[in-house]
Coordinates of C-alpha atoms in Angstrom, one line a residue:
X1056 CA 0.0 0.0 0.0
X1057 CA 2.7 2.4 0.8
X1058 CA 4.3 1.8 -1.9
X1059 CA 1.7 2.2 -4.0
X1060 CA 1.4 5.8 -2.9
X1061 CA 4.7 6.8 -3.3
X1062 CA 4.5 5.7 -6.9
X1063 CA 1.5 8.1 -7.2
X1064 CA 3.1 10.6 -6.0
X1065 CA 6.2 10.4 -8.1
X1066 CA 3.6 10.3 -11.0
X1067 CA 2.6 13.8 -9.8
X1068 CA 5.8 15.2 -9.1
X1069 CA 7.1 14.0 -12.7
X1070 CA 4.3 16.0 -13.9
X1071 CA 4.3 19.3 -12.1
X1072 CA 7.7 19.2 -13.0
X1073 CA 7.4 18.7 -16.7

């Protein structure tokens, strides 16, 4: 589960970034 969430948020972060 945890890690599941940290993989969404590097998802976002990738994004925001781009």
């Amino acid at each position: 589960m945890k890690c599941a969430q940290t993989n969404q948020n590097k998802t976002n972060d990738n994004r925001e970034n781009k």
